[in-house]
Amino acid sequence: MNDTFLNSANAPYVAELYSKFRNDPESVDTTWKDFFNNLNEDDYSVLKDFGGPEWKERPSSIIDKNYITKVIKSNANYNSEEFRISTLDSIRALRLIRAFRINGHLIADLDPLGISEREYPQELDYKSYGFIESDLEKEIFIDGSLGLEKGKLKNIIKILKETYSASIGVEFLHIQQADQKQWVQERIEEVRNKTNFTNEGKKAIYKRLVESELFEQFLDKKFLGTKRYGIEGGEAMIPGIEQIVKQACLSGIEDIIIGTAHRGRLTLLSSVLEMPYKKILSKFQGSLNDPNEVLGSGDVKYHLGVSADREFEKKKIHLSLTSNPSHLEAVNPVVAGKVRAKQTLAKDKTTDKVIGLLIHGDAAIAGQGVVAETFAMSQLRGFKTGGTIHFVINNQIGFTTMPQYGRSAPYCTEIAKMVQAPIFHVNGDDPEAVVHVCRLATEFRNKFKVDVVVDMFCYRRSGHNEADEPSFTQPLMYKAIKKQITTRKKYEKKLIENNTLSEEESRDIVDSFKNFLDKEFESTKNYKPNKVDWLEGTWTGLSTATFDARRGKTSVKEKTLTNVAKKIHEIPADFNAHRRIKKIYGDRLTSVINGKGIDWATSESLALATLLDEGYGVRISGQDVGRGTFSHRHGVLYDQENENRFVPLRHFQNKQGYFEIIDSFLSEFGVLGFEYGYSQVDPKTLVIWEAQFGDFANGAQIMIDQFISSGERKWLRMSGLTMLLPHGHEGQGPEHTSGRLERFLQMCAEDNMQIVNCTSPANYFHVLRRQLHRNFRKPLIIFTPKSTLRHKSNVSNIEDYINGSTFHRILTDKLSVKEKRKNKRLIICSGKIYFELADHIAKNKIKNLSIIRLEQIYPFPYENFRDELKHYTDAEIIWAQEEPKNMGAWGFVKGRLESVMQEAKVKQEKIFYVGRSPAASPAAGSLERHLSNQETIIKMATEDSISKIIKSWAGISTKLKTNLPIE
Ligand SMILES: Cc1ncc(C[n+]2csc(CCOP(=O)(O)OP(=O)(O)O)c2C)c(N)n1
């Protein structure tokens, strides 16, 4: 009888009949014709899958046409009514199976509280397919699906529920890659999505649960009301993460960089990173012995970064938990950047040695845009890391906001589908299931090198923090939570019931851990933390910054400069570069050889090439940086015949540092975070991020606030990240004008970063090289030119690059002291306006006037100014800027300059302002207005008397009908 029904041999027969029918309905027997005609669209697609899903390779015996014909000929029953009915049953059952694979997760038992209401989807009801109750006992052929040739309908449903709708719900059929889909399906169906743990394995899970539950309880008791964002209700995360670490280690991964949410961080530190309990406890007691506290301004306990070495079966793995700000999810791209840098340093091209692990909250992963940015970069050439493992502590609430008000999609993980990541939803009250999916997720990442997500449904036993009263806003949920037995106790009961654990044993485990905690608490009294470990590994040899001029040795030998220049401007003979680029490259090289007129872009490539020549690495990323937004860089050339790329700095000589130049995707927050992370791992690579226009850095403000400007103080982690922000008033309207210099300056304190606005290519050369030629690292923000990239005076000569030349924090006119003293007016300015002032002065032959350019605005060069201002004690001193008065450097420099003027004994007490009036928008919309304003500023600064300048301000104030000074 077997042969008469659908099986792997005759399934292709039906499929073939069907395809014949599709081509020509008359070509098949009339009863088959009726049969096919009566099927619906879904049935058709199942028919197409007969013999296995389309992605699966079929055994050759099945697709062998001769074999099929033989089988068919030897059996007359193929055309019988009985065969047709059994085929129809098979089609229905296979449709049901498919429905479970797609949507079985919708009825999975995911919520430990069981309070979320869900409808039973019709498509998961066997009756929707035309089966009736009595069919449950019917034997149905299912063509090898679920590993079965045939089975009773009720058994098929049972297997489906176990596999797709028990404690685990899997979303994977959105994946387009056939092999990935097949892998997930096979891995879960062959074991019914369950690992049969050994007794030892079960006890290990139990111990982790004990540790997390009891440690949090202990903290609660000892430090009542202190915020710690406990994991209670989501304890299964700990054995889950432990499994990820173990599996990763056993498969050869040597490093995991972890970014985590606030929730459960302390238990993660103690249990997975094995940070001594006494150390955590001493933090709670506010230990002042901790060098981390003494050097920096410190941070709260649940933000600190830590690293640890773990060992499994004699294999070692290094874990580093990245310090993070409170700003949820902001750490994600930082982790990705760190992973990429570690992979590069370890020459881990196949991404088999270093991985990223991100732990999220459910509200945060659904709400924060940076999550999408991090997924979006996960497979891009310049940013990919071979897949991140994501773990969501889905406690079904965000502070006081319920999921239905916190996201538009049914799951919080929907965003992961943008990269077709498989998503394993799992009930956090089934710790074995959590560990099982964590293993699958790790194996999946390691096999396919793409992102994967575990979404652990759990609950939050207390309020948002331990001092919060949750029933103000979620009274019903918290009634249910009060009644909820802990995950550990539930699991303990299960293990005792199935004789894995005796009651005595469990009591022993609990008691001995309690005693251990008591002892650890006791020993905090004598606890002395170890020295700060922040300058080890790749940071060895570096130290903290000093307060001298800190020039670094940045000049190079003339021979080196010209040699390097020749190599980086050489275009291979067989590469068809664009005609104009050949000319540009030729002109650049000539300028270096002649030692005259070296422009901005040439200077930049010389700075990078000389660093590479010295063995340092360089990485530049940002939108369209290869060519350069202003078509000035040409760091990547394209063959005009075949579009092949040629990156001159990448291979200009055999022995050189690693160079990457990456046209980033259209993100600022994510990319800047990534580059910051990269810079934290590798201090010997100059990491540069360039904004398309400076104003777009506002999209990355979170990175600037929480990491770049404050990271060293908060977490003692230095970064030499360099940001290039094109900035300047050029009549292009409010946007594209301002890199918001004022905001950066407002954040400057405690030597946290460097703000530079260079007006000479040589100074740009030195400031870039200086980043790696000192024994400390500081973020460097450079406000860069746009139209003045090509200004005739924005060029340097070779002597400014060689023979001990250095970066200059201020640039002064080349005048003798006598000439300086004679000058009646001194204009101090910063950036592009210098060229306009100098042009106007030259054109109009204006005499008795000097200009000082402030090239490094922070750290403010007090001493240089003091020494220089001594020559201008009788002069009128003006600050000129093109930005509106409430923007640019004015607010920052005014007080500083006045205090230096006082020190230099300058007669004038207050510095005069010449520039645009305060404005809401950075620049005027029309070009005419811009030009006329610009002209007024230039003329006022160079020609108008001081009394006229003062009057003009008074005029504005009258116009505004206010007596208040306009400041
Ligand atoms: C960007 C940002 N916005 C707001 C907050 C304040 N905040 C801290 S935790 C939290 C709720 C987070 O919910 P969820 O991600 O579900 O994690 P849970 O606290 O439930 O573990 C909020 C709104 C923050 N830290 N970061």
Tab-separated table of N, CA, C and O in Angstrom, residues 292 295 531-536 539 543-544 712 715-718:
chain	number	residue	atom	x	y	z
A	292	ASN	N	40.048	53.727	40.017
A	292	ASN	CA	39.122	54.195	38.978
A	292	ASN	C	38.353	55.420	39.461
A	292	ASN	O	38.006	56.300	38.707
A	295	LEU	N	41.029	58.747	39.842
A	295	LEU	CA	41.516	59.464	38.671
A	295	LEU	C	40.426	60.184	37.890
A	295	LEU	O	40.581	61.314	37.485
A	531	LYS	N	45.577	47.928	40.693
A	531	LYS	CA	45.895	49.161	39.966
A	531	LYS	C	44.981	49.304	38.739
A	531	LYS	O	44.410	48.313	38.263
A	532	VAL	N	44.893	50.507	38.240
A	532	VAL	CA	44.043	50.741	37.069
A	532	VAL	C	44.658	50.016	35.878
A	532	VAL	O	45.870	50.069	35.680
A	533	ASP	N	43.842	49.340	35.125
A	533	ASP	CA	44.394	48.501	34.060
A	533	ASP	C	44.190	49.132	32.685
A	533	ASP	O	44.224	48.487	31.680
A	534	TRP	N	44.017	50.441	32.653
A	534	TRP	CA	43.545	51.004	31.394
A	534	TRP	C	44.635	51.268	30.379
A	534	TRP	O	44.370	51.646	29.263
A	535	LEU	N	45.877	51.078	30.749
A	535	LEU	CA	46.934	51.304	29.759
A	535	LEU	C	47.723	50.028	29.524
A	535	LEU	O	48.945	50.020	29.487
A	536	GLU	N	46.986	48.951	29.391
A	536	GLU	CA	47.635	47.681	29.109
A	536	GLU	C	47.316	47.240	27.693
A	536	GLU	O	46.556	47.897	26.992
A	539	TRP	N	47.565	49.507	24.597
A	539	TRP	CA	47.818	50.847	25.130
A	539	TRP	C	49.131	50.930	25.908
A	539	TRP	O	49.479	52.000	26.427
A	543	SER	N	50.542	57.160	28.065
A	543	SER	CA	50.275	57.634	29.426
A	543	SER	C	49.242	58.758	29.370
A	543	SER	O	48.690	59.040	28.306
A	544	THR	N	48.998	59.399	30.496
A	544	THR	CA	48.014	60.475	30.477
A	544	THR	C	48.667	61.771	29.990
A	544	THR	O	49.880	61.906	30.025
A	712	GLU	N	36.704	59.829	28.654
A	712	GLU	CA	37.959	59.642	29.392
A	712	GLU	C	37.753	59.924	30.879
A	712	GLU	O	38.250	59.209	31.738
A	715	TRP	N	35.200	57.059	32.323
A	715	TRP	CA	35.599	55.644	32.334
A	715	TRP	C	37.094	55.415	32.172
A	715	TRP	O	37.521	54.269	32.003
A	716	LEU	N	37.882	56.506	32.147
A	716	LEU	CA	39.324	56.376	31.955
A	716	LEU	C	39.659	55.614	30.686
A	716	LEU	O	40.514	54.732	30.676
A	717	ARG	N	38.966	55.942	29.652
A	717	ARG	CA	39.268	55.306	28.367
A	717	ARG	C	39.607	56.407	27.374
A	717	ARG	O	38.739	57.226	27.034
A	718	MET	N	40.876	56.442	26.922
A	718	MET	CA	41.272	57.502	25.991
A	718	MET	C	40.837	57.149	24.576
A	718	MET	O	40.630	55.984	24.243
